[in-house]
Tab-separated table of C-alpha atoms and ligand atoms in Angstrom:
chain	number	residue	atom	x	y	z
Z	12	MET	CA	161.841	47.355	193.540
Z	13	ARG	CA	161.429	43.766	194.544
Z	14	ALA	CA	158.567	44.253	197.057
Z	15	PRO	CA	155.991	46.901	197.891
Z	16	GLN	CA	156.326	49.469	200.842
Z	17	PRO	CA	154.043	48.166	203.417
Z	18	PHE	CA	151.144	50.637	204.634
Z	19	ARG	CA	148.648	49.155	207.423
Z	20	ARG	CA	145.218	50.310	206.964
Z	21	ASP	CA	142.567	50.063	209.955
Z	22	GLY	CA	139.915	47.296	209.690
Z	23	LEU	CA	141.937	45.012	207.351
Z	24	PRO	CA	143.044	41.409	208.575
Z	25	GLY	CA	146.546	40.911	209.844
Z	26	ARG	CA	147.216	37.778	208.203
Z	27	VAL	CA	145.420	36.091	204.985
Z	28	THR	CA	145.331	32.432	204.025
Z	29	ILE	CA	145.810	32.404	200.560
Z	30	TYR	CA	143.949	28.960	199.086
Z	31	GLU	CA	146.191	28.204	196.010
Z	32	VAL	CA	144.059	26.910	192.988
Z	33	GLY	CA	146.911	26.899	190.423
Z	34	PRO	CA	147.384	23.044	190.078
Z	35	ARG	CA	144.093	22.305	190.105
Z	36	ASP	CA	141.625	25.520	188.536
Z	37	GLY	CA	144.608	26.472	186.978
Z	38	LEU	CA	146.053	23.269	184.983
Z	39	GLN	CA	142.470	21.925	184.368
Z	40	ASN	CA	141.806	25.121	182.401
Z	41	GLU	CA	145.045	25.178	180.265
Z	42	ALA	CA	145.262	23.525	177.146
Z	43	ALA	CA	148.428	21.537	177.602
Z	44	ALA	CA	148.354	18.660	179.775
Z	45	LEU	CA	151.667	18.244	181.847
Z	46	PRO	CA	153.812	15.206	182.962
Z	47	THR	CA	152.672	14.216	186.001
Z	48	ALA	CA	156.040	14.686	187.460
Z	49	VAL	CA	156.042	18.468	186.609
Z	50	LYS	CA	152.721	18.834	188.163
Z	51	ALA	CA	154.263	17.222	191.247
Z	52	GLU	CA	157.245	19.832	191.489
Z	53	PHE	CA	154.901	22.565	190.831
Z	54	ILE	CA	152.968	21.824	194.080
Z	55	ARG	CA	156.287	21.118	195.717
Z	56	ARG	CA	157.648	24.694	194.728
Z	57	LEU	CA	154.288	26.175	195.666
Z	58	VAL	CA	154.706	24.839	199.299
Z	59	ASP	CA	158.493	26.117	199.186
Z	60	ALA	CA	157.178	29.420	198.354
Z	61	GLY	CA	155.079	29.480	201.269
Z	62	LEU	CA	151.494	28.694	200.422
Z	63	SER	CA	149.902	26.747	203.043
Z	64	VAL	CA	146.846	25.495	201.342
Z	65	VAL	CA	147.431	24.064	197.842
Z	66	GLU	CA	144.500	22.429	195.763
Z	67	ALA	CA	146.157	19.692	194.484
Z	68	THR	CA	144.062	18.143	191.790
Z	69	SER	CA	140.823	16.984	190.884
Z	70	PHE	CA	138.803	13.378	190.939
Z	71	VAL	CA	136.195	14.282	188.166
Z	72	ARG	CA	135.737	11.713	185.539
Z	73	PRO	CA	139.177	11.779	183.662
Z	74	GLU	CA	137.171	11.825	180.408
Z	75	TRP	CA	135.616	15.292	181.375
Z	76	VAL	CA	138.994	16.794	182.421
Z	77	PRO	CA	141.743	14.849	180.681
Z	78	GLN	CA	144.237	17.361	181.769
Z	79	LEU	CA	144.197	16.006	185.551
Z	80	ALA	CA	143.369	12.457	184.924
Z	81	ASP	CA	146.366	11.229	186.749
Z	82	ALA	CA	145.115	12.449	190.011
Z	83	ALA	CA	145.871	9.424	191.828
Z	84	GLU	CA	149.544	9.040	190.738
Z	85	LEU	CA	150.268	12.652	190.990
Z	86	LEU	CA	148.923	12.490	194.666
Z	87	ALA	CA	151.267	9.326	195.252
Z	88	LEU	CA	154.187	11.481	193.959
Z	89	VAL	CA	153.532	14.606	196.332
Z	90	GLU	CA	155.364	14.689	199.474
Z	91	ARG	CA	152.938	16.069	202.477
Z	92	ALA	CA	154.541	18.837	204.060
Z	93	ASP	CA	153.657	19.684	207.905
Z	94	GLY	CA	151.016	22.093	208.411
Z	95	VAL	CA	150.237	22.103	204.431
Z	96	ARG	CA	146.703	21.351	203.405
Z	97	TYR	CA	146.511	19.612	199.841
Z	98	PRO	CA	142.482	19.762	199.276
Z	99	VAL	CA	141.272	18.004	196.209
Z	100	LEU	CA	138.019	18.469	194.219
Z	101	VAL	CA	135.513	15.875	194.024
Z	102	PRO	CA	132.225	15.518	191.850
Z	103	ASN	CA	130.202	12.880	193.755
Z	104	GLU	CA	130.330	9.567	195.566
Z	105	ARG	CA	132.538	7.813	193.212
Z	106	GLY	CA	135.214	10.473	193.221
Z	107	LEU	CA	134.965	10.864	197.060
Z	108	ASP	CA	135.787	7.051	197.034
Z	109	ARG	CA	138.895	7.405	194.666
Z	110	ALA	CA	140.220	10.653	196.814
Z	111	LEU	CA	139.805	8.559	200.014
Z	112	ASP	CA	141.829	5.732	198.663
Z	113	ALA	CA	144.413	8.050	197.750
Z	114	GLY	CA	144.656	9.555	201.450
Z	115	VAL	CA	143.270	12.860	201.151
Z	116	ASP	CA	142.094	14.470	204.056
Z	117	GLU	CA	140.405	17.570	202.789
Z	118	ILE	CA	137.900	17.838	199.519
Z	119	ALA	CA	136.037	20.359	197.955
Z	120	VAL	CA	132.455	20.027	196.023
Z	121	PHE	CA	131.418	22.364	193.286
Z	122	ALA	CA	128.019	23.865	192.953
Z	123	SER	CA	126.511	26.478	190.588
Z	124	ALA	CA	124.482	29.476	191.642
Z	125	THR	CA	122.488	29.531	188.389
Z	126	GLU	CA	120.561	26.843	186.898
Z	127	SER	CA	122.326	27.530	183.492
Z	128	PHE	CA	125.671	26.443	184.753
Z	129	ALA	CA	124.364	23.466	186.801
Z	130	ARG	CA	122.771	22.028	183.873
Z	131	ARG	CA	126.288	22.538	181.648
Z	132	ASN	CA	128.678	21.769	184.210
Z	133	LEU	CA	126.964	19.155	186.398
Z	134	ASN	CA	124.059	17.983	183.882
Z	135	ARG	CA	121.641	18.670	186.654
Z	136	SER	CA	119.363	21.280	188.174
Z	137	VAL	CA	120.740	23.396	191.108
Z	138	ALA	CA	118.464	21.368	193.333
Z	139	GLU	CA	119.467	17.940	191.783
Z	140	SER	CA	123.441	18.754	192.239
Z	141	VAL	CA	122.755	19.998	195.853
Z	142	ALA	CA	120.974	16.495	196.639
Z	143	MET	CA	123.889	14.698	194.810
Z	144	PHE	CA	126.425	16.566	197.320
Z	145	ALA	CA	124.566	15.808	200.540
Z	146	PRO	CA	125.844	12.276	200.820
Z	147	VAL	CA	129.348	13.331	199.570
Z	148	VAL	CA	129.656	16.006	202.576
Z	149	GLY	CA	128.206	13.880	204.777
Z	150	ARG	CA	130.533	10.919	204.288
Z	151	ALA	CA	133.717	13.075	203.873
Z	152	LEU	CA	133.036	14.548	207.423
Z	153	GLY	CA	132.110	11.438	208.817
Z	154	ALA	CA	135.534	10.397	207.609
Z	155	GLY	CA	137.159	13.369	209.425
Z	156	VAL	CA	137.948	15.049	206.081
Z	157	ARG	CA	137.504	18.733	205.947
Z	158	VAL	CA	134.945	19.726	203.346
Z	159	ARG	CA	135.033	22.922	201.129
Z	160	GLY	CA	132.065	24.146	199.026
Z	161	TYR	CA	132.534	26.097	195.719
Z	162	LEU	CA	129.851	28.188	194.487
Z	163	SER	CA	130.108	29.504	190.772
Z	164	MET	CA	128.488	32.184	189.108
Z	165	CYS	CA	127.825	34.160	192.100
Z	166	PHE	CA	128.261	37.535	190.258
Z	167	GLY	CA	127.027	37.035	186.769
Z	168	ASP	CA	126.435	34.202	184.362
Z	169	PRO	CA	127.347	34.204	180.729
Z	170	TRP	CA	123.849	32.591	179.669
Z	171	GLU	CA	121.490	34.520	182.291
Z	172	GLY	CA	123.450	37.582	182.795
Z	173	ASP	CA	122.960	38.941	186.216
Z	174	VAL	CA	122.640	36.835	189.276
Z	175	ALA	CA	120.247	37.889	191.797
Z	176	VAL	CA	122.070	38.011	195.486
Z	177	ALA	CA	118.937	36.133	197.176
Z	178	GLN	CA	119.670	33.353	194.658
Z	179	VAL	CA	123.144	32.987	195.618
Z	180	VAL	CA	122.322	33.322	199.634
Z	181	ALA	CA	119.906	30.469	199.021
Z	182	VAL	CA	122.447	27.942	197.454
Z	183	GLY	CA	125.273	29.132	199.544
Z	184	THR	CA	123.470	28.609	202.781
Z	185	ARG	CA	122.274	25.122	201.625
Z	186	LEU	CA	125.989	24.089	201.370
Z	187	LEU	CA	126.698	25.441	204.618
Z	188	GLU	CA	123.953	23.927	206.385
Z	189	MET	CA	124.881	20.715	204.701
Z	190	GLY	CA	128.273	21.036	206.728
Z	191	CYS	CA	130.864	22.526	204.227
Z	192	ASP	CA	133.482	23.853	206.395
Z	193	GLU	CA	134.041	26.667	204.240
Z	194	LEU	CA	132.080	28.214	201.235
Z	195	SER	CA	134.129	29.893	198.420
Z	196	LEU	CA	132.249	32.488	196.251
Z	197	GLY	CA	133.090	32.318	192.897
Z	198	ASP	CA	133.057	34.964	190.473
Z	199	THR	CA	133.666	32.279	187.582
Z	200	ILE	CA	133.428	35.256	184.605
Z	201	GLY	CA	135.098	38.139	186.482
Z	202	VAL	CA	132.157	40.567	186.219
Z	203	GLY	CA	131.599	41.655	190.042
Z	204	THR	CA	132.618	45.010	191.350
Z	205	PRO	CA	133.302	46.039	195.023
Z	206	GLY	CA	129.922	46.898	196.252
Z	207	HIS	CA	128.391	44.034	194.658
Z	208	VAL	CA	130.637	41.759	196.748
Z	209	THR	CA	129.966	43.684	199.837
Z	210	ALA	CA	126.254	43.464	198.906
Z	211	LEU	CA	126.466	39.516	198.930
Z	212	LEU	CA	128.608	39.166	201.799
Z	213	ASP	CA	126.296	41.247	203.793
Z	214	ALA	CA	123.366	39.347	202.739
Z	215	LEU	CA	125.102	35.934	203.560
Z	216	GLY	CA	125.993	37.393	206.945
Z	217	ALA	CA	122.239	38.200	207.681
Z	218	ALA	CA	121.409	34.496	206.806
Z	219	GLY	CA	123.875	33.770	209.392
Z	220	ALA	CA	127.406	32.878	207.310
Z	221	GLY	CA	130.139	34.573	209.362
Z	222	PRO	CA	133.511	35.418	207.794
Z	223	ASP	CA	134.986	32.622	209.423
Z	224	ARG	CA	133.421	30.081	207.020
Z	225	LEU	CA	133.569	32.294	203.589
Z	226	ALA	CA	136.174	32.614	201.389
Z	227	VAL	CA	136.304	34.612	197.959
Z	228	HIS	CA	137.400	33.073	194.468
Z	229	PHE	CA	137.945	36.261	191.974
Z	230	HIS	CA	138.677	36.287	188.272
Z	231	ASP	CA	140.465	39.413	187.127
Z	232	THR	CA	138.856	39.015	183.379
Z	233	TYR	CA	137.515	42.590	183.533
Z	234	GLY	CA	140.339	43.757	185.930
Z	235	GLN	CA	138.281	43.957	189.114
Z	236	ALA	CA	139.770	41.015	191.201
Z	237	LEU	CA	142.054	43.083	193.405
Z	238	ALA	CA	139.518	45.537	194.029
Z	239	ASN	CA	136.926	43.055	194.917
Z	240	THR	CA	139.632	41.634	197.468
Z	241	VAL	CA	139.944	44.467	199.233
Z	242	ALA	CA	135.891	44.908	199.411
Z	243	ALA	CA	136.049	41.384	200.752
Z	244	LEU	CA	138.716	42.040	203.423
Z	245	GLN	CA	137.232	45.011	204.413
Z	246	TRP	CA	134.260	42.601	205.391
Z	247	GLY	CA	136.065	40.394	207.261
Z	248	VAL	CA	137.069	37.857	204.884
Z	249	THR	CA	140.593	36.125	205.593
Z	250	VAL	CA	140.598	33.100	203.142
Z	251	VAL	CA	141.475	34.289	199.348
Z	252	ASP	CA	141.866	32.000	196.303
Z	253	ALA	CA	144.244	32.389	193.697
Z	254	SER	CA	146.256	30.897	190.823
Z	255	ALA	CA	150.013	31.178	190.755
Z	256	GLY	CA	150.776	32.960	187.625
Z	257	GLY	CA	147.285	33.467	187.158
Z	258	ILE	CA	147.371	30.299	185.071
Z	259	GLY	CA	143.887	28.878	184.101
Z	260	GLY	CA	142.307	31.340	181.398
Z	261	CYS	CA	138.596	32.124	181.532
Z	262	PRO	CA	136.752	29.101	179.898
Z	263	TYR	CA	133.665	31.133	179.773
Z	264	ALA	CA	134.671	34.093	178.615
Z	265	GLY	CA	137.653	33.069	176.103
Z	266	SER	CA	140.081	35.427	177.714
Z	267	ALA	CA	143.649	34.631	178.616
Z	268	THR	CA	142.742	36.415	181.994
Z	269	GLY	CA	141.046	34.081	184.396
Z	270	ASN	CA	141.951	33.447	188.008
Z	271	LEU	CA	143.556	36.245	190.022
Z	272	ALA	CA	147.143	35.647	189.779
Z	273	THR	CA	148.527	34.775	193.322
Z	274	GLU	CA	151.887	36.983	192.601
Z	275	ASP	CA	149.430	39.897	192.313
Z	276	LEU	CA	147.265	39.340	195.361
Z	277	VAL	CA	150.412	38.880	197.252
Z	278	TRP	CA	151.826	42.341	196.109
Z	279	LEU	CA	148.457	43.777	197.427
Z	280	LEU	CA	148.245	42.250	200.522
Z	281	HIS	CA	152.208	42.779	201.500
Z	282	GLY	CA	151.820	46.134	200.651
Z	283	LEU	CA	148.460	46.735	203.065
Z	284	GLY	CA	151.293	44.959	205.652
Z	285	ILE	CA	149.360	41.838	205.725
Z	286	ASP	CA	151.062	38.532	206.430
Z	287	THR	CA	150.459	35.633	204.232
Z	288	GLY	CA	153.777	33.440	204.685
Z	289	VAL	CA	154.658	33.693	200.799
Z	290	ASP	CA	158.084	34.418	199.624
Z	291	LEU	CA	157.043	36.716	196.550
Z	292	ASP	CA	160.305	35.995	194.771
Z	293	ARG	CA	160.194	32.231	194.912
Z	294	LEU	CA	156.420	32.240	193.629
Z	295	VAL	CA	157.469	34.301	190.774
Z	296	ASP	CA	160.395	31.886	190.080
Z	297	THR	CA	157.786	29.116	190.118
Z	298	SER	CA	155.548	30.681	187.673
Z	299	VAL	CA	158.092	31.701	185.304
Z	300	TRP	CA	158.963	28.136	185.375
Z	301	MET	CA	155.523	26.958	184.942
Z	302	ALA	CA	154.849	29.271	181.876
Z	303	GLY	CA	158.070	27.517	180.198
Z	304	HIS	CA	156.148	24.564	180.565
Z	305	LEU	CA	152.792	25.811	179.274
Z	306	GLY	CA	154.345	27.384	176.303
Z	307	ARG	CA	152.846	30.755	177.129
Z	308	PRO	CA	153.814	33.677	179.362
Z	309	SER	CA	152.016	34.162	182.927
Z	310	PRO	CA	149.294	36.701	182.503
Z	311	SER	CA	150.288	38.045	186.011
Z	312	ARG	CA	151.337	41.692	185.998
Z	313	VAL	CA	153.285	41.134	189.103
Z	314	VAL	CA	155.278	38.070	187.328
Z	315	GLN	CA	155.871	40.280	184.253
Z	316	ALA	CA	157.211	42.975	186.457
Z	317	LEU	CA	159.489	40.811	188.504
Z	318	GLY	CA	160.151	38.834	185.772
Z	319	ALA	CA	161.492	41.392	183.863
Z	320	VAL	CA	163.374	43.009	186.516
Z	321	ALA	CA	165.277	39.731	187.172
Z	322	GLY	CA	165.689	39.239	183.674
Z	323	ARG	CA	163.776	36.030	183.868
Z	324	GLY	CA	160.942	36.946	181.833
J	30	MG	MG1	138.812	30.029	189.084
Protein backbone atom coordinates (compact mmCIF):
# COMPACT_ATOMS: atom_id res chain seq x y z
CA MET A 1 0.00 0.00 0.00
CA ARG A 2 1.82 3.06 -1.23
CA ALA A 3 -1.05 5.48 -1.82
CA PRO A 4 -4.66 5.90 -0.73
CA GLN A 5 -7.47 4.84 -3.07
CA PRO A 6 -9.00 8.12 -4.24
CA PHE A 7 -12.67 8.93 -3.71
CA ARG A 8 -13.88 12.39 -4.67
CA ARG A 9 -16.34 14.14 -2.42
CA ASP A 10 -18.64 16.92 -3.61
CA GLY A 11 -17.94 20.41 -2.38
CA LEU A 12 -14.18 20.05 -2.01
CA PRO A 13 -11.58 21.83 -4.16
CA GLY A 14 -9.91 19.97 -7.02
CA ARG A 15 -6.49 21.28 -6.09
CA VAL A 16 -4.86 22.43 -2.85
CA THR A 17 -1.66 24.40 -2.47
CA ILE A 18 0.45 23.06 0.37
CA TYR A 19 2.40 25.85 2.03
CA GLU A 20 5.44 23.95 3.35
CA VAL A 21 6.81 25.36 6.60
CA GLY A 22 9.32 22.66 7.62
CA PRO A 23 12.55 24.56 6.94
CA ARG A 24 11.31 27.56 8.97
CA ASP A 25 8.55 26.70 11.46
CA GLY A 26 9.83 23.14 11.75
CA LEU A 27 13.54 23.75 12.21
CA GLN A 28 13.13 26.84 14.39
CA ASN A 29 11.37 24.66 16.98
CA GLU A 30 13.84 21.76 16.89
CA ALA A 31 16.64 21.65 19.45
CA ALA A 32 19.31 20.79 16.89
CA ALA A 33 20.81 23.58 14.76
CA LEU A 34 21.65 22.04 11.39
CA PRO A 35 24.49 22.97 9.03
CA THR A 36 23.46 25.48 6.37
CA ALA A 37 24.21 23.01 3.57
CA VAL A 38 21.82 20.46 5.11
CA LYS A 39 19.05 23.06 5.24
CA ALA A 40 19.68 23.97 1.60
CA GLU A 41 19.48 20.31 0.63
CA PHE A 42 16.27 19.95 2.65
CA ILE A 43 14.67 22.79 0.68
CA ARG A 44 15.91 21.37 -2.63
CA ARG A 45 14.51 17.92 -1.78
CA LEU A 46 11.13 19.39 -0.79
CA VAL A 47 10.94 21.19 -4.13
CA ASP A 48 11.99 18.00 -5.94
CA ALA A 49 9.12 16.23 -4.16
CA GLY A 50 6.73 18.68 -5.83
CA LEU A 51 6.10 21.32 -3.18
CA SER A 52 5.59 24.69 -4.86
CA VAL A 53 5.75 26.92 -1.77
CA VAL A 54 8.56 26.35 0.72
CA GLU A 55 9.00 28.85 3.52
CA ALA A 56 12.77 28.88 3.63
CA THR A 57 13.93 30.67 6.78
CA SER A 58 13.41 33.60 9.11
CA PHE A 59 14.98 37.03 9.46
CA VAL A 60 14.15 37.44 13.13
CA ARG A 61 17.11 38.46 15.27
CA PRO A 62 19.60 35.57 15.41
CA GLU A 63 19.69 35.76 19.24
CA TRP A 64 15.98 34.90 19.31
CA VAL A 65 16.15 31.95 16.93
CA PRO A 66 19.74 30.70 16.76
CA GLN A 67 18.60 27.68 14.69
CA LEU A 68 17.94 30.05 11.76
CA ALA A 69 20.77 32.57 12.30
CA ASP A 70 22.20 31.68 8.86
CA ALA A 71 19.22 33.01 6.86
CA ALA A 72 21.23 35.10 4.37
CA GLU A 73 23.88 32.41 3.87
CA LEU A 74 21.16 29.80 3.34
CA LEU A 75 19.32 31.83 0.71
CA ALA A 76 22.59 32.31 -1.15
CA LEU A 77 22.88 28.50 -1.33
CA VAL A 78 19.31 27.81 -2.46
CA GLU A 79 18.96 27.54 -6.21
CA ARG A 80 15.51 28.88 -7.08
CA ALA A 81 13.37 26.58 -9.23
CA ASP A 82 10.90 27.99 -11.77
CA GLY A 83 7.38 28.41 -10.47
CA VAL A 84 8.39 27.79 -6.85
CA ARG A 85 7.94 30.39 -4.11
CA TYR A 86 10.42 30.69 -1.23
CA PRO A 87 8.89 33.07 1.34
CA VAL A 88 10.75 34.06 4.51
CA LEU A 89 9.56 35.24 7.91
CA VAL A 90 10.19 38.91 8.71
CA PRO A 91 9.52 40.50 12.14
CA ASN A 92 10.14 44.20 11.50
CA GLU A 93 11.67 46.73 9.11
CA ARG A 94 15.24 45.67 9.93
CA GLY A 95 14.30 42.10 9.05
CA LEU A 96 12.67 43.31 5.85
CA ASP A 97 15.88 45.13 4.87
CA ARG A 98 17.88 41.93 5.40
CA ALA A 99 15.33 39.91 3.43
CA LEU A 100 15.32 42.37 0.52
CA ASP A 101 19.13 42.38 0.51
CA ALA A 102 18.95 38.60 0.16
CA GLY A 103 16.69 38.95 -2.89
CA VAL A 104 13.47 37.50 -1.50
CA ASP A 105 10.21 38.14 -3.34
CA GLU A 106 7.79 36.96 -0.67
CA ILE A 107 7.66 37.56 3.09
CA ALA A 108 5.46 36.63 6.02
CA VAL A 109 4.80 38.73 9.11
CA PHE A 110 3.46 37.18 12.31
CA ALA A 111 0.90 38.62 14.68
CA SER A 112 -0.97 37.20 17.65
CA ALA A 113 -4.71 37.10 18.22
CA THR A 114 -4.12 37.30 21.98
CA GLU A 115 -2.46 39.89 24.21
CA SER A 116 -0.54 37.25 26.23
CA PHE A 117 1.19 35.75 23.22
CA ALA A 118 1.82 39.16 21.62
CA ARG A 119 3.65 40.16 24.84
CA ARG A 120 5.64 36.94 25.00
CA ASN A 121 6.46 36.57 21.32
CA LEU A 122 6.74 40.21 20.22
CA ASN A 123 7.14 42.10 23.51
CA ARG A 124 4.26 44.35 22.45
CA SER A 125 0.50 44.61 22.76
CA VAL A 126 -1.58 43.36 19.85
CA ALA A 127 -2.23 46.94 18.73
CA GLU A 128 1.46 47.87 19.00
CA SER A 129 2.53 44.81 17.03
CA VAL A 130 0.00 45.51 14.28
CA ALA A 131 1.31 49.09 14.13
CA MET A 132 4.86 47.72 13.85
CA PHE A 133 3.87 45.59 10.84
CA ALA A 134 2.13 48.35 8.90
CA PRO A 135 5.32 49.92 7.48
CA VAL A 136 6.83 46.48 6.86
CA VAL A 137 3.82 45.42 4.80
CA GLY A 138 3.62 48.78 3.03
CA ARG A 139 7.28 48.79 2.04
CA ALA A 140 7.20 45.15 0.97
CA LEU A 141 4.17 45.64 -1.26
CA GLY A 142 5.79 48.77 -2.69
CA ALA A 143 8.83 46.67 -3.60
CA GLY A 144 6.62 44.13 -5.39
CA VAL A 145 7.04 41.57 -2.61
CA ARG A 146 4.09 39.32 -1.77
CA VAL A 147 3.08 39.39 1.91
CA ARG A 148 1.45 36.72 4.06
CA GLY A 149 0.17 37.48 7.54
CA TYR A 150 0.32 34.76 10.17
CA LEU A 151 -2.10 34.99 13.05
CA SER A 152 -1.22 32.85 16.08
CA MET A 153 -3.46 31.49 18.88
CA CYS A 154 -6.65 31.67 16.79
CA PHE A 155 -8.29 28.71 18.57
CA GLY A 156 -6.93 28.87 22.09
CA ASP A 157 -4.07 30.33 24.10
CA PRO A 158 -2.01 28.54 26.77
CA TRP A 159 -2.18 31.55 29.13
CA GLU A 160 -5.67 32.90 28.36
CA GLY A 161 -7.56 29.70 27.54
CA ASP A 162 -10.46 30.23 25.14
CA VAL A 163 -10.04 32.88 22.45
CA ALA A 164 -13.14 34.69 21.21
CA VAL A 165 -13.88 34.37 17.49
CA ALA A 166 -14.60 38.12 17.34
CA GLN A 167 -11.12 38.87 18.68
CA VAL A 168 -9.49 36.75 15.94
CA VAL A 169 -11.64 38.41 13.29
CA ALA A 170 -10.70 41.89 14.56
CA VAL A 171 -6.93 41.28 14.32
CA GLY A 172 -7.14 39.18 11.16
CA THR A 173 -9.12 41.75 9.22
CA ARG A 174 -6.61 44.42 10.29
CA LEU A 175 -3.82 42.38 8.66
CA LEU A 176 -5.85 41.98 5.48
CA GLU A 177 -6.82 45.66 5.37
CA MET A 178 -3.14 46.51 5.79
CA GLY A 179 -2.56 44.73 2.47
CA CYS A 180 -1.50 41.21 3.39
CA ASP A 181 -2.22 39.04 0.35
CA GLU A 182 -3.04 36.06 2.51
CA LEU A 183 -3.94 35.46 6.16
CA SER A 184 -2.86 32.15 7.72
CA LEU A 185 -4.98 31.19 10.73
CA GLY A 186 -2.80 29.41 13.26
CA ASP A 187 -3.96 26.88 15.84
CA THR A 188 -0.67 27.27 17.66
CA ILE A 189 -1.46 24.81 20.46
CA GLY A 190 -3.60 22.47 18.38
CA VAL A 191 -6.79 22.63 20.47
CA GLY A 192 -9.30 23.61 17.75
CA THR A 193 -12.02 21.29 16.46
CA PRO A 194 -13.94 21.32 13.14
CA GLY A 195 -17.02 23.23 14.31
CA HIS A 196 -14.75 25.92 15.70
CA VAL A 197 -12.91 26.11 12.37
CA THR A 198 -16.15 26.59 10.46
CA ALA A 199 -17.39 29.20 12.95
CA LEU A 200 -14.19 31.23 12.63
CA LEU A 201 -14.17 31.01 8.83
CA ASP A 202 -17.86 31.98 8.69
CA ALA A 203 -17.14 35.02 10.88
CA LEU A 204 -14.17 36.04 8.74
CA GLY A 205 -16.26 35.59 5.62
CA ALA A 206 -19.01 37.78 7.07
CA ALA A 207 -16.31 40.40 7.73
CA GLY A 208 -15.33 40.34 4.06
CA ALA A 209 -12.42 37.86 4.01
CA GLY A 210 -13.00 35.37 1.20
CA PRO A 211 -11.48 31.90 0.77
CA ASP A 212 -9.04 33.28 -1.81
CA ARG A 213 -7.21 35.16 0.96
CA LEU A 214 -7.35 32.64 3.80
CA ALA A 215 -5.02 29.78 4.68
CA VAL A 216 -5.01 27.43 7.66
CA HIS A 217 -2.14 26.37 9.89
CA PHE A 218 -3.16 23.49 12.12
CA HIS A 219 -1.16 21.71 14.77
CA ASP A 220 -1.75 18.06 15.58
CA THR A 221 -1.05 18.31 19.30
CA TYR A 222 -4.53 17.01 20.16
CA GLY A 223 -4.94 14.90 16.99
CA GLN A 224 -7.38 17.33 15.37
CA ALA A 225 -5.36 18.73 12.48
CA LEU A 226 -6.75 16.59 9.64
CA ALA A 227 -10.36 16.85 10.81
CA ASN A 228 -9.91 20.61 10.99
CA THR A 229 -8.39 20.60 7.51
CA VAL A 230 -11.46 18.88 6.06
CA ALA A 231 -13.68 21.53 7.69
CA ALA A 232 -11.55 24.29 6.14
CA LEU A 233 -11.64 22.63 2.69
CA GLN A 234 -15.42 22.33 2.87
CA TRP A 235 -15.57 26.05 3.59
CA GLY A 236 -13.49 26.78 0.48
CA VAL A 237 -9.95 27.18 1.78
CA THR A 238 -7.37 25.92 -0.76
CA VAL A 239 -4.07 26.79 0.97
CA VAL A 240 -3.00 24.53 3.84
CA ASP A 241 0.20 24.86 5.87
CA ALA A 242 2.15 21.75 6.82
CA SER A 243 5.64 20.70 7.90
CA ALA A 244 7.44 17.80 6.22
CA GLY A 245 7.71 14.91 8.66
CA GLY A 246 5.73 16.93 11.22
CA ILE A 247 8.96 18.47 12.49
CA GLY A 248 8.78 21.38 14.89
CA GLY A 249 7.14 19.91 17.96
CA CYS A 250 4.87 22.20 19.90
CA PRO A 251 6.91 24.73 21.87
CA TYR A 252 3.93 25.88 23.98
CA ALA A 253 2.55 22.47 24.86
CA GLY A 254 5.83 20.62 25.51
CA SER A 255 4.64 17.93 23.11
CA ALA A 256 6.57 16.09 20.40
CA THR A 257 3.60 16.61 18.08
CA GLY A 258 3.11 20.09 16.73
CA ASN A 259 2.87 21.02 13.09
CA LEU A 260 0.60 18.95 10.88
CA ALA A 261 2.88 16.62 8.92
CA THR A 262 2.88 17.28 5.18
CA GLU A 263 2.80 13.54 4.47
CA ASP A 264 -0.34 13.06 6.59
CA LEU A 265 -1.96 15.97 4.76
CA VAL A 266 -0.97 14.59 1.35
CA TRP A 267 -2.44 11.17 2.16
CA LEU A 268 -5.74 12.83 3.12
CA LEU A 269 -5.84 15.08 0.05
CA HIS A 270 -4.88 12.37 -2.45
CA GLY A 271 -7.45 10.07 -0.84
CA LEU A 272 -10.07 12.74 -1.57
CA GLY A 273 -8.86 12.94 -5.18
CA ILE A 274 -7.43 16.41 -4.59
CA ASP A 275 -4.37 17.31 -6.63
CA THR A 276 -1.29 18.59 -4.73
CA GLY A 277 1.56 18.06 -7.18
CA VAL A 278 3.44 16.19 -4.44
CA ASP A 279 5.23 12.87 -4.91
CA LEU A 280 4.55 11.22 -1.55
CA ASP A 281 7.37 8.65 -1.77
CA ARG A 282 9.96 11.34 -2.41
CA LEU A 283 8.59 13.39 0.44
CA VAL A 284 8.73 10.46 2.86
CA ASP A 285 12.32 9.75 1.78
CA THR A 286 13.18 13.37 2.57
CA SER A 287 11.60 13.22 6.02
CA VAL A 288 13.34 9.96 6.87
CA TRP A 289 16.61 11.59 5.78
CA MET A 290 15.84 14.70 7.88
CA ALA A 291 14.94 12.59 10.93
CA GLY A 292 18.48 11.21 10.74
CA HIS A 293 19.88 14.73 10.93
CA LEU A 294 17.57 15.71 13.80
CA GLY A 295 18.31 12.53 15.73
CA ARG A 296 14.68 11.61 16.35
CA PRO A 297 12.06 9.73 14.35
CA SER A 298 9.42 11.69 12.46
CA PRO A 299 6.16 11.96 14.43
CA SER A 300 4.20 11.71 11.15
CA ARG A 301 1.97 8.60 11.01
CA VAL A 302 2.37 8.39 7.24
CA VAL A 303 6.17 8.67 7.41
CA GLN A 304 6.19 5.91 10.02
CA ALA A 305 3.87 3.68 7.99
CA LEU A 306 5.50 4.17 4.58
CA GLY A 307 9.00 4.27 6.05
CA ALA A 308 8.32 0.87 7.64
CA VAL A 309 6.86 -0.52 4.39
CA ALA A 310 10.03 0.46 2.58
CA GLY A 311 12.27 -0.73 5.40
CA ARG A 312 13.53 2.82 5.75
CA GLY A 313 12.25 3.70 9.20
MG1 LIG B 1 3.37 25.78 13.22
